Coordinates of C-alpha atoms and ligand atoms in Angstrom, one line a residue:
X1 CA 0.0 0.0 0.0
X2 CA 1.3 3.4 -1.0
X3 CA 0.6 5.3 2.2
X4 CA 1.0 8.7 0.6
X5 CA -2.0 8.5 -1.6
X6 CA -4.0 5.9 0.2
X7 CA -7.4 7.5 0.0
X8 CA -7.3 8.1 -3.8
X9 CA -9.9 6.0 -5.5
X10 CA -12.2 5.7 -2.6
X11 CA -14.4 8.6 -3.7
X12 CA -17.5 6.6 -3.4
X13 CA -20.7 8.1 -2.3
X14 CA -23.6 6.5 -0.4
X15 CA -25.7 6.9 -3.4
X16 CA -23.4 5.2 -5.9
X17 CA -22.8 2.3 -3.5
X18 CA -26.4 1.4 -3.3
X19 CA -26.9 0.2 -6.8
X20 CA -28.8 2.9 -8.6
X21 CA -31.2 3.8 -5.7
X22 CA -31.1 7.5 -6.7
X23 CA -33.8 8.3 -4.2
X24 CA -31.6 7.4 -1.3
X25 CA -29.4 10.3 -2.1
X26 CA -32.1 12.6 -0.8
X27 CA -32.5 10.7 2.5
X28 CA -30.0 11.5 5.2
X29 CA -27.1 9.2 5.6
X30 CA -28.2 7.9 8.9
X31 CA -31.5 6.7 7.5
X32 CA -29.8 5.1 4.6
X33 CA -27.5 3.2 6.9
X34 CA -30.3 2.0 9.2
X35 CA -32.3 0.7 6.3
X36 CA -29.6 -0.6 4.1
X37 CA -26.5 -1.4 6.2
X38 CA -23.6 -2.5 4.1
X39 CA -19.9 -3.2 4.3
X40 CA -17.1 -1.2 2.6
X41 CA -13.4 -1.6 2.2
X42 CA -11.2 1.4 2.9
X43 CA -7.5 1.4 2.4
X44 CA -5.6 -0.6 5.0
X45 CA -8.9 -2.0 6.1
X46 CA -11.0 -5.1 5.4
X47 CA -14.8 -4.9 4.9
X48 CA -16.3 -2.9 7.8
X49 CA -19.8 -1.5 8.4
X50 CA -20.1 1.8 6.6
X51 CA -21.6 5.0 8.2
X52 CA -19.8 7.8 6.4
X53 CA -17.0 8.5 3.9
X54 CA -16.1 12.1 4.9
X55 CA -15.2 11.8 7.7
X56 CA -14.7 8.0 7.6
X57 CA -16.9 6.2 10.1
X58 CA -16.6 2.5 10.1
X59 CA -17.8 -0.2 12.6
X60 CA -16.3 -3.6 13.3
X61 CA -18.8 -6.4 12.7
X62 CA -19.9 -8.3 15.7
X63 CA -18.2 -11.6 14.9
X64 CA -14.7 -10.1 15.5
X65 CA -15.5 -9.9 19.2
X66 CA -15.0 -13.7 19.6
X67 CA -11.3 -12.9 19.8
X68 CA -9.4 -10.8 22.4
X69 CA -7.2 -9.0 19.8
X70 CA -8.9 -6.9 17.1
X71 CA -6.8 -7.0 13.9
X72 CA -5.7 -3.5 12.8
X73 CA -7.5 -3.8 9.5
X74 CA -10.8 -4.7 11.3
X75 CA -10.5 -2.0 13.9
X76 CA -13.3 0.6 13.9
X77 CA -12.8 4.2 12.6
X78 CA -14.1 7.4 14.0
X79 CA -13.1 10.9 13.0
X80 CA -15.0 14.2 13.6
X81 CA -13.5 16.4 10.9
X82 CA -13.6 15.6 7.2
X83 CA -10.0 16.9 6.6
X84 CA -8.0 13.9 7.9
X85 CA -4.4 13.1 7.2
X86 CA -3.9 10.8 4.2
X87 CA -0.2 11.4 3.4
X88 CA 2.7 12.2 5.6
X89 CA 6.5 12.5 5.2
X90 CA 7.7 10.9 8.5
X91 CA 11.1 12.5 8.0
X92 CA 9.5 16.0 8.2
X93 CA 7.0 15.1 10.9
X94 CA 7.7 16.5 14.4
X95 CA 5.9 16.3 17.7
X96 CA 5.8 19.8 19.2
X97 CA 5.6 20.3 23.0
X98 CA 4.9 23.9 24.0
X99 CA 3.1 26.2 26.4
X100 CA 3.9 26.0 30.1
X101 CA 7.2 24.2 29.7
X102 CA 10.8 25.1 30.6
X103 CA 11.6 24.9 26.9
X104 CA 9.6 24.3 23.8
X105 CA 10.6 20.9 22.3
X106 CA 10.3 19.3 18.9
X107 CA 10.9 15.6 18.6
X108 CA 11.2 13.4 15.5
X109 CA 10.0 9.8 15.4
X110 CA 13.6 8.7 15.8
X111 CA 14.0 11.0 18.9
X112 CA 10.9 9.4 20.5
X113 CA 12.2 5.9 19.8
X114 CA 15.7 6.6 21.1
X115 CA 15.3 9.1 23.9
X116 CA 12.6 7.2 25.9
X117 CA 12.0 3.7 27.2
X118 CA 9.4 1.8 25.1
X119 CA 6.4 0.3 26.8
X120 CA 3.7 -2.1 25.5
X121 CA 0.3 -3.3 26.8
X122 CA -3.1 -4.3 25.6
X123 CA -5.9 -1.8 26.0
X124 CA -9.5 -1.5 24.8
X125 CA -10.3 1.5 22.7
X126 CA -14.1 2.2 22.9
X127 CA -16.1 5.2 21.6
X128 CA -18.3 6.8 24.3
X129 CA -21.2 6.3 22.0
X130 CA -20.7 2.6 21.4
X131 CA -24.1 0.9 21.7
X132 CA -26.0 4.1 21.2
X133 CA -28.4 2.3 18.9
X134 CA -29.7 0.2 21.9
X135 CA -31.0 3.3 23.8
X136 CA -34.8 4.0 23.4
X137 CA -35.5 6.6 22.2
X138 CA -32.4 6.7 20.1
X139 CA -30.2 9.7 20.9
X140 CA -28.7 11.8 18.1
X141 CA -25.3 10.7 16.9
X142 CA -23.9 7.7 15.0
X143 CA -26.1 4.7 15.7
X144 CA -23.3 2.3 16.6
X145 CA -24.2 -1.2 17.6
X146 CA -21.4 -3.0 19.5
X147 CA -18.6 -2.5 17.1
X148 CA -17.2 1.0 18.0
X149 CA -14.6 -0.8 20.1
X150 CA -11.5 -2.9 19.7
X151 CA -8.5 -4.2 21.6
X152 CA -4.9 -3.9 20.5
X153 CA -1.4 -4.1 21.9
X154 CA -0.1 -0.6 21.9
X155 CA 3.6 0.2 21.9
X156 CA 5.1 3.7 22.5
X157 CA 6.6 6.0 25.1
X158 CA 5.2 7.3 28.4
X159 CA 3.7 10.7 28.0
X160 CA 5.1 11.5 31.4
X161 CA 8.7 10.9 30.2
X162 CA 8.1 13.2 27.2
X163 CA 6.6 15.9 29.5
X164 CA 9.5 15.6 31.9
X165 CA 11.9 16.0 29.0
X166 CA 10.3 19.3 28.1
X167 CA 10.1 20.3 31.8
X168 CA 6.8 21.3 33.3
X169 CA 6.5 24.6 34.9
X170 CA 4.6 25.2 38.2
X171 CA 0.9 25.8 37.8
X172 CA 0.3 23.2 35.1
X173 CA -3.3 21.9 35.3
X174 CA -4.0 20.2 32.0
X175 CA -2.3 18.9 28.8
X176 CA -4.0 19.5 25.5
X177 CA -3.5 17.5 22.4
X178 CA -4.0 18.3 18.7
X179 CA -3.9 15.9 15.8
X180 CA -3.2 16.4 12.1
X181 CA -6.9 16.4 11.2
X182 CA -8.3 19.9 10.4
X183 CA -11.8 21.4 10.2
X184 CA -13.2 21.6 6.7
X185 CA -14.6 25.1 7.3
X186 CA -13.2 27.9 9.4
X187 CA -16.3 27.9 11.5
X188 CA -15.8 24.3 12.6
X189 CA -13.8 24.1 15.9
X190 CA -10.6 22.1 15.5
X191 CA -10.6 18.8 17.4
X192 CA -8.3 19.7 20.4
X193 CA -8.9 18.1 23.7
X194 CA -7.2 18.2 27.1
X195 CA -6.7 15.9 30.0
X196 CA -6.0 16.7 33.7
X197 CA -2.3 16.7 34.5
X198 CA -2.5 14.0 37.3
X199 CA -3.9 11.5 34.6
X200 CA -1.2 12.5 32.1
X201 CA 1.6 11.7 34.6
X202 CA 0.4 8.2 35.2
X203 CA 2.8 5.4 34.1
X204 CA 0.3 3.8 31.6
X205 CA -0.7 6.9 29.6
X206 CA 1.5 6.6 26.5
X207 CA 2.1 8.0 23.0
X208 CA 1.9 4.9 20.8
X209 CA 3.6 4.5 17.5
X210 CA 2.7 0.8 17.1
X211 CA -0.6 -1.1 17.1
X212 CA -0.4 -4.9 17.3
X213 CA 3.3 -4.8 16.4
X214 CA 2.9 -2.6 13.2
X215 CA 2.8 1.1 12.5
X216 CA -0.7 2.4 13.2
X217 CA -3.1 2.5 10.2
X218 CA -3.7 6.1 8.9
X219 CA -7.4 5.8 9.8
X220 CA -6.5 4.9 13.4
X221 CA -4.0 7.7 14.0
X222 CA -0.7 7.2 12.2
X223 CA 2.0 8.0 13.1
X224 CA 1.4 8.6 16.8
X225 CA -1.6 8.4 19.0
X226 CA -2.4 9.0 22.7
X227 CA -3.5 6.0 24.7
X228 CA -5.4 6.6 28.0
X229 CA -6.2 3.0 29.1
X230 CA -9.5 2.6 30.9
X231 CA -10.9 5.9 29.5
X232 CA -13.2 6.2 26.5
X233 CA -11.4 6.6 23.1
X234 CA -12.7 10.2 23.0
X235 CA -9.5 11.0 24.9
X236 CA -7.2 8.9 22.7
X237 CA -6.2 11.7 20.3
X238 CA -5.0 10.3 16.9
X239 CA -2.2 11.6 14.7
X240 CA -0.9 13.8 17.6
X241 CA 1.5 16.5 16.5
X242 CA 1.1 19.1 19.2
X243 CA 1.1 18.8 22.9
X244 CA 0.2 22.0 24.8
X245 CA 1.0 22.3 28.5
X246 CA -1.7 24.5 30.0
X247 CA -1.9 26.6 33.2
X248 CA -5.7 27.0 32.7
X249 CA -8.3 24.5 31.8
X250 CA -9.1 24.3 28.0
X251 CA -12.6 25.7 27.3
X252 CA -13.3 25.0 23.7
X253 CA -16.4 23.3 22.1
X254 CA -15.0 19.8 22.4
X255 CA -14.3 20.2 26.2
X256 CA -17.4 22.2 27.3
X257 CA -20.2 21.1 25.0
X258 CA -19.2 17.7 23.6
X259 CA -18.8 14.4 25.5
X260 CA -20.7 15.5 28.6
X261 CA -22.8 13.3 30.9
X262 CA -25.6 14.4 33.3
X263 CA -23.8 15.2 36.6
X264 CA -26.0 13.0 38.9
X265 CA -25.7 9.5 40.3
X266 CA -27.4 7.7 37.5
X267 CA -25.7 9.9 34.8
X268 CA -29.2 10.1 33.3
X269 CA -32.2 12.3 32.5
X270 CA -35.7 11.7 31.3
X271 CA -35.5 11.0 27.5
X272 CA -35.5 14.3 25.7
X273 CA -34.6 16.4 28.7
X274 CA -31.5 18.4 29.1
X275 CA -29.3 17.9 32.2
X276 CA -29.1 20.8 34.6
X277 CA -25.4 20.2 35.3
X278 CA -22.9 18.1 33.2
X279 CA -19.5 16.4 33.8
X280 CA -17.0 15.1 31.2
X281 CA -17.1 11.5 30.3
X282 CA -14.0 9.6 31.5
X283 CA -13.7 6.0 32.7
X284 CA -15.4 3.1 30.9
X285 CA -17.8 0.8 32.7
X286 CA -17.9 -3.0 32.9
X287 CA -19.2 -4.7 29.8
X288 CA -19.5 -7.9 27.9
X289 CA -20.5 -8.5 24.3
X290 CA -21.8 -11.8 22.7
X291 CA -19.9 -12.2 19.4
X292 CA -21.5 -15.5 18.4
X293 CA -24.1 -16.8 17.8
X294 CA -25.7 -13.6 16.3
X295 CA -29.4 -12.7 16.5
X296 CA -31.5 -14.9 14.3
X297 CA -29.0 -17.9 14.1
X298 CA -30.8 -21.2 13.7
X299 CA -29.5 -23.9 16.1
X300 CA -30.1 -27.6 16.0
X301 CA -31.7 -29.3 19.1
X302 CA -29.2 -31.6 20.8
X303 CA -26.2 -30.1 19.0
X304 CA -23.7 -28.0 21.2
X305 CA -22.8 -24.5 20.0
X306 CA -20.0 -22.3 21.3
X307 CA -21.3 -19.0 22.8
X308 CA -18.4 -16.6 22.8
X309 CA -17.5 -13.0 23.3
X310 CA -15.3 -10.5 25.1
X311 CA -15.5 -8.6 28.4
X312 CA -13.6 -5.7 29.8
X313 CA -13.8 -2.7 32.2
X314 CA -11.8 0.4 33.1
X315 CA -8.8 -1.5 34.5
X316 CA -9.7 -3.6 37.6
X317 CA -10.0 -6.6 35.2
X318 CA -12.8 -9.1 34.5
X319 CA -13.5 -11.4 37.4
X320 CA -16.2 -13.5 35.7
X321 CA -18.7 -13.6 32.9
X322 CA -22.1 -15.2 33.6
X323 CA -24.1 -16.6 30.7
X324 CA -27.8 -17.4 30.6
X325 CA -29.4 -19.6 27.9
X326 CA -32.9 -19.3 29.2
X327 CA -33.6 -15.6 29.0
X328 CA -32.0 -14.8 32.4
X329 CA -33.7 -17.4 34.7
X330 CA -30.5 -19.4 35.4
X331 CA -26.9 -18.4 35.0
X332 CA -23.7 -20.3 34.3
X333 CA -20.1 -19.2 34.7
X334 CA -18.4 -18.9 31.3
X335 CA -14.8 -20.1 30.7
X336 CA -12.3 -17.3 30.5
X337 CA -9.6 -17.1 27.9
X338 CA -6.0 -16.0 28.7
X339 CA -5.4 -12.9 30.8
X340 CA -3.8 -10.2 28.6
X341 CA -3.6 -7.4 31.2
X342 CA -6.1 -5.4 33.1
X343 CA -7.1 -3.1 30.3
X344 CA -7.5 -5.8 27.7
X345 CA -10.5 -7.7 26.3
X346 CA -10.9 -11.0 28.1
X347 CA -12.3 -13.8 25.9
X348 CA -15.1 -15.9 27.3
X349 CA -17.0 -18.9 26.0
X350 CA -19.7 -21.4 27.0
X351 CA -20.9 -24.5 25.3
X352 CA -24.7 -24.5 25.0
X353 CA -26.6 -27.7 24.0
X354 CA -30.2 -26.7 23.4
X355 CA -32.6 -29.5 24.6
X356 CA -35.9 -28.1 23.2
X357 CA -37.0 -26.3 20.1
X358 CA -38.2 -22.7 20.0
X359 CA -36.8 -19.2 20.5
X360 CA -34.0 -18.8 23.1
X361 CA -32.5 -15.7 24.6
X362 CA -28.8 -15.9 25.3
X363 CA -27.5 -13.3 27.8
X364 CA -24.0 -12.4 29.0
X365 CA -23.1 -10.4 32.1
X366 CA -19.6 -9.4 33.2
X367 CA -18.4 -8.8 36.7
X368 CA -15.2 -6.9 37.5
X369 CA -12.7 -7.2 40.3
X370 CA -14.4 -4.2 42.0
X371 CA -17.6 -6.2 42.2
X372 CA -19.3 -4.0 39.6
X373 CA -21.6 -5.9 37.1
X374 CA -23.5 -5.1 34.0
X375 CA -27.0 -3.7 34.8
X376 CA -30.2 -5.1 33.2
X377 CA -31.3 -1.5 32.5
X378 CA -29.7 1.9 32.4
X379 CA -31.0 5.4 32.4
X380 CA -31.1 7.6 29.2
X381 CA -28.6 10.4 28.5
X382 CA -28.7 12.9 25.6
X383 CA -25.3 11.7 24.1
X384 CA -26.3 8.0 24.1
X385 CA -23.0 7.3 26.0
X386 CA -21.8 4.4 28.2
X387 CA -24.2 1.7 27.0
X388 CA -23.3 -1.4 29.1
X389 CA -26.5 -3.3 29.6
X390 CA -26.3 -7.1 29.9
X391 CA -25.9 -8.3 26.3
X392 CA -28.7 -10.3 24.7
X393 CA -29.1 -12.3 21.4
X394 CA -32.2 -14.2 20.2
X395 CA -31.7 -17.5 18.4
X396 CA -34.0 -20.2 17.2
X397 CA -33.7 -23.9 18.0
X398 CA -35.2 -26.3 15.4
Ligands
MTE401 N1 -7.3 13.6 16.0 C1 -8.4 13.0 16.4 N2 -8.4 12.0 17.3 C2 -9.5 11.4 17.7 C3 -10.7 11.7 17.2 C4 -10.8 12.7 16.1 O1 -11.8 13.0 15.6 N3 -9.6 13.3 15.8 N4 -11.9 11.1 17.6 C5 -11.8 10.4 18.9 C6 -12.9 9.5 19.1 S1 -14.4 10.2 19.7 C7 -12.8 8.1 19.0 S2 -14.1 7.1 19.3 C8 -11.5 7.5 18.6 C9 -11.7 6.6 17.5 O2 -10.5 5.9 17.2 P1 -10.3 4.9 16.0 O3 -10.7 5.7 14.8 O4 -8.9 4.5 16.0 O5 -11.1 3.7 16.2 O6 -10.5 8.5 18.2 C10 -10.5 9.6 19.1 N5 -9.4 10.4 18.7
MO402 MO1 -15.9 8.5 20.0

């Protein structure tokens, strides 16, 4: 793949993809996707569920979550701004660190790799809006099902080491990150987000240059991306080129208006209502997803089938996953796959041998090491964030 021109030749439109259905061009993209979901292959990617071309929005199909590691070319894609990086001369690329530092610093990729100790770990990247489609009524936003998440091994350098190299001055409260993506119109606010300094100084917050042992795909943040394990991917700024050390909190659109939750115990409001007070979205909650069988699968009576999926939380680790094959009346402990670290997906599986015919509801419920478990119901929030209800698929036994 010629990285420098990788997006050329993908100038497809929603209309042209849906064989001649001219009328669909007039519908909004969201409606088209809901009615006619389809797969598309972007450069460096295999076929993924398509939501938009500019900016690229691609979801990982459910069956990939039977495995703990999500392949790079199957990993979901989310950008906010249409003008995304599609070519880059790594020899000219620099990471700039400025603001409230002892000295402004510019580092090349070689500098990053030689000046600092490399670290690697598995961590789940999950969009705050993953599962938005399951809320009723459906909040505005991309109607992701389960596939706006993935798990990879990230390799890079500690953010803390890079910040110490530049030298933080007293009064630092936050670090802001800017990527190579740009707003298509001057009115659109650039995607710049900040993180409190105490989080940035933690050992496991890194600037990654590798994903599953390879350079990061363009669509997932080549050449360098911030990893904040346990926190929603909203904070994992892609294609980072500028790090700004701040002595005052950043107050732009992306920090004050976007990615806010109702600031109350249930993090919820009545559907359609606006919260009185909000707080930023940060840590993920405990969650499991059933990868297989999918809804509508036909099973044979008396023949065992493997029910499998992944589970994760914000970093305590998955203690157990409970599976029900009778709509929630009785529960069984699933087998867990190998432990890949506290921020990783944990595979789970359970063999189910249906003994009678008819519709069956299969449920999965994860429990973490802090005793937190997936709820059967959650309250509504305007962003459609943090969906983590017990997962459910309906199959038919014949
Ligand atoms: N530069 C940049 N980084 C970004 C974003 C973005 O729009 N621009 N979106 C964020 C959000 S909301 C998500 S869910 C993840 C998506 O990461 P992925 O495309 O690698 O799956 O990137 C995050 N980092
Ligand atoms: Mo996101």
